[in-house]
Amino acid sequence: MSGIQTSWPPGTECVAKYNFQGTTEQDLPFSKGDVLTIIGVTKDPNWYKARNPVGREGAIPANYVQKREGVKSGGKLSLMPWFHGKITREQAERLLYPPETGLFLVRESTNYPGDYTLCVSCEGKVEHYRIIYHNGKLSIDEEEYFQNLMQLVEHYTKDADGLCTRLINPKVMEGTVAAKDEFSRSGWALNRKELQLRKIIGKGEFGDVMEGDYRGTKVAVKCIKHDATAQAFLAEASVMTQLRHNNLVQLLGVIVEEKGILYIVTEYMAKGSLVDYLRSRGRTVLGGDCLLKFSLDVCEAMEYLEANNFVHRDLAARNVLVSDENIAKVSDFGLTKEASSTQDTAKLPVKWTAPEALREKKFSTKSDVWSYGILLWEIYSFGRVPYPRIPLKDVVPRVEKGYKMDPPDGCPPMVYDIMKQCWNLDPVARPSFRLLRERLQQIRAKDIYL
Ligand code: AMP
């Protein structure tokens, strides 16, 4: 257990490493895995005042908890840190020196393009096992087959199963960090045993979204199969560890399962996506105050992202979720960032994406502002699909010539004015989210929506 060098400021989040029962009335008992918020120091530098998630306050011993930090090395996180790509047999042997039985790495086979080679250090010698790729599966002995390298490595970590030794220690590629280790180090790794998956509540592009239970709290869980896409999600999950705002769907933690699945656990948003919410309730149920409140909720989240130099790239009512208390929260922020850059343009959400982003992939806070204008239109039209009656292929050419959608029926002129400013063809001329938030607050203060 390490001592504390500097004191943690109020607001710091900690995760309990051990159970703590407390000995006096002033102590705050907790269980391993609980998230506690520091609220102040005590006379003893080894103790802090803290609050638990249900609001109880008390003293906690600093060495029983781990500070939760944002994961900063997003781009370097790897699910396969032992994978070294195209290196030669000699390079592999050099990397596995000095000998240490069970030290291993995987490289791309030089002799058999498309296959891989598992290199394992064993009693002073390096063994090279060819991994053949056959019918979409991988195998060393042609008896046991695996879906991917992770599953193969997981198998031989448990059991030598014919190899000279079981795999004990990965030789991590320089410049990469094992995702699992990094999420643990920063306090974001959750315990798989404490997560129960209940039912599928949504289908994302990259896997199922499930309703689950984590230590008694209802949660939403994105289950992503390990592959290249999971790799992209890792970088973005690491961004989520750095963001906290009441109008952003909050990340609760991540589980990196060795052999197949990445779980991204977030707060549960009982009322589902904003677009479905608007469509199902409609004009008769949702008043102007409600529409303005949703607009402001989203704007505040975007102002926070703007201040933190983070670009969402896929802002749309389908990516905003509604909580039990009717708070709109932006979700999927950045999750599609990597994906969209590899997508062909046909797959980009054309109707939401700013012209310069479609044309030159120039994504910025200002291209998010464009999308925000479309989102406002969606809100005030109760979830209609933008650019009604215009064939998709005609949307971009018309928008490029300056075409702007008409106001939705009953939309207050001041709100429509905001939409039009968001749709300025010159990104620089579009307002900032900060300004948009101020305008919306003014509208609310004047009760103009009524
Ligand atoms: P996504 O892949 O994020 O677009 O999610 C697909 C669908 O799953 C959404 O439209 C929601 O209906 C549902 N969903 C995603 N995240 C959550 C969440 N945090 N809480 C409740 N439902 C969610």
XYZ file of N, CA, C and O in Angstrom, residues 292-359:
272
model
N -37.756 22.871 -24.894
C -36.666 23.806 -24.620
C -35.690 23.216 -23.598
O -34.476 23.382 -23.705
N -36.248 22.495 -22.635
C -35.403 21.866 -21.610
C -34.478 20.822 -22.263
O -33.278 20.775 -21.969
N -35.007 20.004 -23.164
C -34.162 19.021 -23.860
C -33.071 19.733 -24.661
O -31.915 19.328 -24.667
N -33.464 20.821 -25.335
C -32.498 21.569 -26.154
C -31.366 22.101 -25.281
O -30.187 22.043 -25.656
N -31.734 22.607 -24.117
C -30.727 23.143 -23.200
C -29.849 22.043 -22.613
O -28.628 22.207 -22.500
N -30.468 20.931 -22.252
C -29.694 19.800 -21.709
C -28.565 19.425 -22.667
O -27.404 19.306 -22.280
N -28.946 19.248 -23.931
C -27.955 18.827 -24.929
C -26.913 19.930 -25.122
O -25.713 19.668 -25.200
N -27.380 21.167 -25.149
C -26.471 22.287 -25.376
C -25.436 22.378 -24.245
O -24.259 22.639 -24.485
N -25.884 22.139 -23.029
C -24.946 22.205 -21.896
C -23.881 21.116 -21.996
O -22.711 21.348 -21.701
N -24.285 19.925 -22.415
C -23.309 18.848 -22.605
C -22.302 19.253 -23.681
O -21.091 19.057 -23.536
N -22.821 19.849 -24.754
C -21.947 20.221 -25.868
C -21.029 21.381 -25.497
O -19.884 21.443 -25.941
N -21.521 22.269 -24.649
C -20.675 23.372 -24.166
C -19.498 22.800 -23.357
O -18.365 23.253 -23.472
N -19.808 21.774 -22.591
C -18.756 21.124 -21.799
C -17.732 20.434 -22.717
O -16.521 20.558 -22.517
N -18.222 19.748 -23.747
C -17.294 19.103 -24.688
C -16.464 20.160 -25.421
O -15.261 19.987 -25.613
N -17.128 21.245 -25.799
C -16.439 22.348 -26.488
C -15.296 22.882 -25.615
O -14.172 23.060 -26.080
N -15.596 23.074 -24.333
C -14.587 23.615 -23.414
C -13.436 22.635 -23.216
O -12.320 23.023 -22.885
N -13.719 21.356 -23.435
C -12.674 20.341 -23.265
C -12.089 19.874 -24.592
O -11.403 18.839 -24.645
N -12.361 20.639 -25.641
C -11.844 20.329 -26.979
C -12.166 18.925 -27.445
O -11.319 18.228 -27.986
N -13.358 18.513 -27.199
C -13.737 17.193 -27.661
C -14.845 17.321 -28.692
O -15.814 18.043 -28.477
N -14.677 16.648 -29.819
C -15.652 16.736 -30.908
C -16.481 15.453 -30.942
O -15.930 14.355 -30.947
N -17.789 15.609 -30.960
C -18.650 14.432 -30.897
C -18.729 13.694 -32.233
O -18.586 12.490 -32.296
N -18.961 14.437 -33.294
C -19.038 13.931 -34.673
C -20.319 13.215 -35.054
O -20.525 12.913 -36.224
N -21.134 12.853 -34.107
C -22.350 12.124 -34.479
C -23.522 12.555 -33.612
O -24.290 11.727 -33.130
N -23.636 13.862 -33.435
C -24.724 14.382 -32.615
C -26.027 14.301 -33.412
O -26.120 14.797 -34.524
N -27.013 13.663 -32.815
C -28.321 13.486 -33.446
C -29.261 13.014 -32.345
O -28.805 12.467 -31.334
N -30.576 13.197 -32.560
C -31.520 12.820 -31.494
C -31.446 11.321 -31.167
O -31.725 10.923 -30.049
N -31.036 10.513 -32.134
C -30.927 9.067 -31.851
C -29.784 8.780 -30.878
O -29.752 7.736 -30.229
N -28.825 9.698 -30.779
C -27.690 9.505 -29.871
C -27.827 10.296 -28.572
O -26.859 10.503 -27.856
N -29.038 10.753 -28.303
C -29.317 11.399 -27.018
C -30.292 10.482 -26.296
O -31.229 9.965 -26.902
N -30.053 10.235 -25.017
C -30.930 9.343 -24.259
C -31.630 10.140 -23.166
O -31.150 11.202 -22.753
N -32.759 9.608 -22.722
C -33.564 10.321 -21.719
C -33.625 9.495 -20.437
O -33.901 8.300 -20.471
N -33.340 10.158 -19.309
C -33.308 9.442 -18.032
C -34.713 9.353 -17.443
O -35.653 9.970 -17.948
N -34.809 8.627 -16.372
C -36.055 8.472 -15.649
C -36.628 9.828 -15.250
O -37.839 10.030 -15.240
N -35.738 10.775 -14.927
C -36.195 12.112 -14.504
C -36.294 13.077 -15.675
O -36.277 14.307 -15.474
N -36.372 12.546 -16.883
C -36.533 13.373 -18.093
C -35.334 14.260 -18.398
O -35.485 15.323 -19.002
N -34.160 13.858 -17.948
C -32.966 14.624 -18.313
C -32.397 14.022 -19.594
O -32.218 12.804 -19.689
N -32.147 14.896 -20.573
C -31.554 14.424 -21.823
C -30.040 14.398 -21.672
O -29.441 15.339 -21.147
N -29.442 13.303 -22.089
C -27.985 13.166 -21.969
C -27.409 12.669 -23.290
O -27.945 11.725 -23.884
N -26.324 13.278 -23.682
C -25.662 12.898 -24.923
C -24.918 11.581 -24.688
O -24.246 11.422 -23.668
N -25.061 10.669 -25.603
C -24.366 9.385 -25.448
C -23.527 9.123 -26.684
O -23.550 9.902 -27.634
N -22.828 8.005 -26.647
C -22.018 7.602 -27.800
C -21.039 8.675 -28.211
O -20.657 8.733 -29.371
N -20.678 9.545 -27.282
C -19.828 10.639 -27.723
C -18.468 10.081 -28.069
O -17.822 9.418 -27.278
N -18.111 10.341 -29.319
C -16.808 9.888 -29.769
C -16.750 8.420 -30.115
O -15.820 7.994 -30.777
N -17.736 7.654 -29.733
C -17.620 6.216 -30.010
C -17.560 5.958 -31.508
O -16.992 4.973 -31.932
N -18.166 6.820 -32.259
C -18.160 6.585 -33.694
C -17.021 7.316 -34.384
O -16.897 7.252 -35.589
N -16.218 7.998 -33.608
C -15.164 8.816 -34.191
C -14.235 8.010 -35.108
O -14.083 8.323 -36.269
N -13.693 6.958 -34.544
C -12.778 6.137 -35.347
C -13.533 5.484 -36.497
O -13.081 5.459 -37.612
N -14.718 4.980 -36.137
C -15.485 4.224 -37.121
C -15.825 5.103 -38.314
O -15.686 4.683 -39.451
N -16.239 6.331 -38.060
C -16.698 7.153 -39.181
C -15.549 7.496 -40.121
O -15.761 7.653 -41.313
N -14.342 7.575 -39.594
C -13.251 7.928 -40.485
C -12.897 6.763 -41.414
O -12.302 6.967 -42.460
N -13.286 5.558 -41.026
C -13.010 4.429 -41.906
C -14.249 4.077 -42.751
O -14.176 3.270 -43.643
N -15.362 4.723 -42.410
C -16.577 4.427 -43.151
C -16.521 5.061 -44.540
O -15.936 6.126 -44.702
N -17.180 4.390 -45.469
C -17.307 5.077 -46.740
C -18.339 6.182 -46.554
O -19.200 6.110 -45.681
N -18.235 7.220 -47.391
C -19.083 8.392 -47.188
C -20.564 8.047 -47.220
O -21.365 8.731 -46.603
N -20.920 6.973 -47.907
C -22.322 6.591 -47.986
C -22.881 6.304 -46.601
O -24.077 6.419 -46.374
N -22.007 5.941 -45.676
C -22.483 5.557 -44.352
C -22.530 6.711 -43.357
O -23.075 6.575 -42.276
N -21.927 7.829 -43.717
C -21.977 8.987 -42.811
C -23.415 9.473 -42.688
O -24.161 9.427 -43.658
N -23.795 9.956 -41.506
C -25.164 10.469 -41.378
C -25.299 11.809 -42.105
O -25.199 12.874 -41.498
N -25.514 11.712 -43.416
C -25.461 12.872 -44.317
C -26.312 14.043 -43.831
O -25.873 15.189 -43.839
N -27.520 13.732 -43.368
C -28.441 14.814 -43.001
C -28.028 15.550 -41.732
O -28.559 16.611 -41.433
N -27.124 14.979 -40.967
C -26.700 15.612 -39.711
C -25.300 16.227 -39.810
O -24.896 16.963 -38.941
N -24.582 15.831 -40.857
C -23.164 16.193 -40.907
C -22.947 17.500 -41.665
O -23.523 17.703 -42.737
N -22.102 18.355 -41.103
C -21.827 19.657 -41.717
C -21.190 19.460 -43.093
O -20.433 18.502 -43.294
N -21.472 20.371 -44.030
C -20.936 20.203 -45.394
C -19.412 20.043 -45.420
O -18.897 19.179 -46.132
N -18.693 20.853 -44.634
C -17.221 20.766 -44.703
C -16.720 19.433 -44.138
O -15.664 18.935 -44.531
N -17.501 18.840 -43.220
C -17.109 17.538 -42.664
C -17.350 16.441 -43.694
O -16.545 15.518 -43.839
N -18.448 16.574 -44.453
C -18.730 15.594 -45.504
C -17.709 15.694 -46.621
O -17.238 14.696 -47.140
N -17.375 16.933 -46.955
C -16.493 17.185 -48.090
C -15.053 16.831 -47.789
O -14.396 16.113 -48.512
